[in-house]
Coordinates of C-alpha atoms in Angstrom, one line a residue:
M250 CA -7.2 -3.6 11.8
S251 CA -6.1 -0.5 13.7
V252 CA -2.5 0.6 13.6
R253 CA -3.0 3.0 16.5
G254 CA -4.7 0.4 18.6
G255 CA -2.3 -2.4 17.7
V256 CA -2.9 -5.5 15.7
A257 CA -4.9 -8.3 17.5
G258 CA -3.4 -11.0 15.3
P259 CA -1.6 -11.8 12.1
E260 CA -3.3 -11.0 8.8
S261 CA -2.6 -12.2 5.3
F262 CA -3.8 -10.9 1.9
A263 CA -3.3 -12.1 -1.7
Y264 CA -3.5 -9.8 -4.8
T265 CA -3.6 -10.5 -8.5
L266 CA -1.6 -8.0 -10.6
T267 CA -2.8 -6.9 -14.1
L268 CA -1.3 -4.6 -16.7
G269 CA -3.8 -3.4 -19.3
G270 CA -6.2 -6.1 -18.3
R271 CA -3.5 -8.8 -18.7
Y272 CA -2.2 -11.0 -15.9
A273 CA 1.0 -9.5 -14.6
G274 CA 1.8 -11.5 -11.4
T275 CA 0.8 -12.0 -7.8
Q276 CA 1.4 -10.2 -4.5
E277 CA 1.3 -11.7 -1.0
W278 CA 1.0 -9.6 2.2
V279 CA 1.6 -10.8 5.8
V280 CA 1.0 -8.3 8.7
R281 CA 1.9 -9.6 12.2
P282 CA 2.3 -8.0 15.6
E283 CA 5.6 -8.4 17.4
R284 CA 7.0 -7.0 20.7
S285 CA 8.9 -4.3 18.9
G286 CA 6.1 -3.2 16.6
V287 CA 4.0 -4.3 13.7
V288 CA 5.8 -6.1 10.8
T289 CA 4.5 -6.2 7.3
R290 CA 6.1 -8.4 4.6
V291 CA 5.1 -8.1 1.0
Q292 CA 6.4 -10.5 -1.7
T293 CA 5.6 -9.6 -5.3
E294 CA 6.1 -12.1 -8.2
F295 CA 6.0 -10.3 -11.5
G296 CA 5.3 -12.3 -14.7
G297 CA 2.9 -12.6 -17.6
A298 CA 2.6 -9.1 -19.1
L299 CA 5.7 -8.0 -17.1
P300 CA 9.2 -9.3 -17.1
A301 CA 9.7 -12.1 -14.6
A302 CA 11.1 -10.7 -11.3
R303 CA 10.7 -11.0 -7.5
K304 CA 10.6 -8.1 -5.0
V305 CA 10.4 -8.5 -1.2
Q306 CA 9.5 -5.5 1.0
E307 CA 9.5 -5.5 4.8
S308 CA 8.3 -2.7 7.1
R309 CA 8.4 -2.4 10.8
L310 CA 6.2 0.3 12.3
D311 CA 5.3 1.8 15.7
P312 CA 1.7 0.8 16.4
A313 CA 1.2 3.9 18.6
S314 CA 2.0 6.4 15.8
G315 CA 1.6 4.2 12.7
Q316 CA 5.0 5.6 11.5
S317 CA 8.0 3.6 10.2
V318 CA 10.7 2.2 12.4
A319 CA 12.5 0.3 9.6
Y320 CA 12.1 -0.6 6.0
A321 CA 14.0 -2.8 3.6
E322 CA 13.8 -4.1 0.0
A323 CA 15.3 -7.1 -1.6
E324 CA 15.1 -8.3 -5.2
G325 CA 15.4 -11.6 -7.0
G326 CA 16.6 -14.5 -4.9
N327 CA 18.7 -12.3 -2.6
R328 CA 17.8 -12.4 1.1
R329 CA 20.1 -9.5 1.9
P330 CA 18.3 -6.2 1.3
H331 CA 19.7 -3.9 -1.4
F332 CA 18.0 -0.9 0.3
E333 CA 17.3 -0.2 3.9
T334 CA 16.1 2.8 6.1
L335 CA 16.2 2.8 9.9
F336 CA 14.5 5.5 12.0
D337 CA 16.2 5.4 15.4
A338 CA 14.5 7.7 17.9
A339 CA 17.2 6.8 20.5
T340 CA 20.0 8.3 18.5
G341 CA 17.9 10.8 16.6
L342 CA 19.2 9.6 13.3
V343 CA 17.8 8.3 10.0
T344 CA 20.2 5.7 8.5
L345 CA 20.0 4.9 4.8
R346 CA 21.8 1.9 3.3
Q347 CA 22.0 1.1 -0.4
G348 CA 24.4 -1.7 -1.3
K349 CA 27.6 -0.9 0.5
D350 CA 26.8 2.8 0.8
E351 CA 25.5 4.3 4.0
A352 CA 24.4 7.8 5.0
T353 CA 22.7 9.4 8.0
Q354 CA 20.6 12.4 8.5
P355 CA 18.8 13.9 11.6
L356 CA 15.5 12.4 12.6
V357 CA 13.5 15.6 13.3
E358 CA 10.0 14.1 12.8
G359 CA 8.2 10.9 12.0
Y360 CA 8.5 9.2 8.6
H361 CA 6.5 6.7 6.6
D362 CA 7.8 4.0 4.3
P363 CA 5.8 2.7 1.3
L364 CA 4.1 0.0 3.4
S365 CA 3.5 1.9 6.6
L366 CA 1.8 4.6 4.6
L367 CA -0.7 2.1 3.3
L368 CA -1.4 0.6 6.7
W369 CA -1.7 4.1 8.1
L370 CA -4.4 4.9 5.5
R371 CA -6.3 1.8 6.7
S372 CA -6.4 3.2 10.2
R373 CA -7.5 6.8 9.4
P374 CA -10.8 7.9 11.0
Q375 CA -13.6 8.1 8.4
E376 CA -14.4 11.7 9.4
A377 CA -10.9 12.8 8.4
A378 CA -11.1 11.1 4.9
S379 CA -11.9 14.4 3.2
V380 CA -9.0 16.4 4.6
P381 CA -5.9 16.7 2.3
L382 CA -2.8 15.4 4.1
T383 CA 0.9 15.6 3.7
V384 CA 3.2 12.9 5.1
R385 CA 7.0 12.8 5.2
M386 CA 8.9 10.0 3.5
V387 CA 12.6 9.6 2.8
G388 CA 13.3 11.7 -0.3
G389 CA 10.5 14.1 0.2
R390 CA 6.8 14.6 1.1
V391 CA 3.8 12.8 -0.3
H392 CA 0.4 14.5 -0.6
V393 CA -2.6 12.3 0.1
Q394 CA -5.8 13.5 -1.6
A395 CA -9.2 11.9 -0.9
L396 CA -11.3 11.2 -4.0
P397 CA -15.0 10.3 -4.2
D398 CA -15.8 6.8 -2.8
S399 CA -15.8 4.0 -5.2
D400 CA -16.7 0.3 -5.4
V401 CA -14.5 -2.8 -5.5
H402 CA -15.8 -6.4 -5.3
G403 CA -19.2 -4.8 -4.5
L404 CA -17.6 -3.2 -1.4
A405 CA -17.6 0.5 -0.7
A406 CA -14.1 1.9 -0.7
H407 CA -12.4 5.2 0.2
V408 CA -10.1 6.3 -2.6
Y409 CA -6.9 8.1 -2.2
F410 CA -4.6 9.7 -4.8
L411 CA -0.9 10.0 -3.9
R412 CA 1.5 12.5 -5.5
P413 CA 4.1 12.7 -6.6
G414 CA 4.0 9.2 -8.0
G415 CA 0.4 9.2 -9.1
A416 CA -0.7 6.0 -7.2
Y417 CA -4.3 5.2 -6.3
V418 CA -5.3 3.4 -3.0
Y419 CA -8.7 1.9 -2.5
V420 CA -9.4 1.2 1.2
E421 CA -12.5 -0.8 2.3
R422 CA -14.8 1.7 4.0
D423 CA -16.1 -0.7 6.7
A424 CA -14.1 -2.9 9.0
P425 CA -11.7 -4.6 8.6
H426 CA -10.6 -1.7 6.2
R427 CA -8.7 -3.9 3.8
L428 CA -6.6 -2.6 0.9
L429 CA -9.0 -3.6 -1.8
R430 CA -7.1 -2.3 -4.8
L431 CA -3.8 -0.5 -5.6
I432 CA -2.8 1.2 -8.8
Q433 CA 0.9 2.0 -9.3
P434 CA 2.4 3.7 -12.4
S435 CA 5.3 1.8 -13.9
D436 CA 7.6 2.0 -17.0
F437 CA 5.2 -0.4 -18.7
G438 CA 2.0 1.4 -17.7
P439 CA -0.4 1.3 -14.6
V440 CA 0.0 -1.9 -12.7
E441 CA -3.1 -2.9 -10.7
A442 CA -3.2 -5.1 -7.6
L443 CA -6.7 -6.4 -6.8
L444 CA -7.4 -8.2 -3.5
T445 CA -8.4 -11.8 -4.0
L446 CA -11.6 -12.3 -1.9
E447 CA -13.0 -15.7 -1.1
H448 CA -16.4 -16.0 -2.6
A449 CA -15.9 -12.6 -4.3
G450 CA -18.2 -13.6 -7.1
A451 CA -21.1 -14.2 -4.7
R452 CA -20.5 -10.8 -3.0
R453 CA -20.6 -8.8 -6.2
E454 CA -23.4 -8.7 -8.7
H455 CA -21.7 -9.3 -12.0
S456 CA -23.7 -12.0 -13.7
R457 CA -23.9 -9.7 -16.7
A458 CA -21.5 -10.3 -19.6
G459 CA -17.9 -9.4 -18.8
G460 CA -18.5 -9.8 -15.0
A461 CA -15.8 -12.4 -14.7
R462 CA -13.3 -10.0 -16.2
D463 CA -14.5 -7.3 -13.8
A464 CA -13.8 -9.6 -10.8
V465 CA -10.1 -9.5 -11.8
R466 CA -9.7 -5.9 -13.0
G467 CA -12.1 -4.1 -10.6
E468 CA -13.5 -0.7 -11.5
R469 CA -11.4 1.8 -13.5
P470 CA -9.6 4.6 -11.7
P471 CA -11.6 7.9 -11.4
P472 CA -11.5 9.6 -14.8
G473 CA -10.0 13.1 -15.3
K474 CA -8.2 15.0 -12.7
P475 CA -8.5 14.0 -9.0
R476 CA -11.3 15.7 -7.1
R477 CA -11.7 16.1 -3.4
R478 CA -14.5 14.3 -1.7
R479 CA -17.2 16.6 -0.6

């Protein structure tokens, strides 16, 4: 998948959520090309170790730049978003809607939303993986720091640390550069999303005791303070 080069066809991914090693829900991703851009829809069903809830996110990005054109969030059974951002290059405005409230601000440079940022990390050239980056999002800037490569499902992965927020992103090093693992802090502790791979057990050597648990939880996040990849 290359955001800059466009998406050849639709993609779908499934993730298992865990909290402290306990089941905490599922997450379904669908990425599809459309005439007006690339649309990503993510539906998260929380449960188990977390209070039952549903969250739906939808992002539309410009495949040429990988930046956001629109983003929306809905919760529960509501189809109408409770939060939206629109980045309109024609009018030069960013429009933010939350409930019945609406505000605008000048669009002076490109923005990312939470989903477009993850897809953009998938499309980054490997030679740029060691360069610290700063991207603009509504509400402030996010610093992207590359950490030493890791392993998920027996697959080599680039690891990124995002701050503020303290999230970890594990991107498959080789094509198709899938998002293998995501770790997001929450009020209940770090919530992990691990990609469900078909025949994952056959692709990873974990016949040792505890291997089945590793297939759900993946490797632990890098210990200590983040370090830049050399």
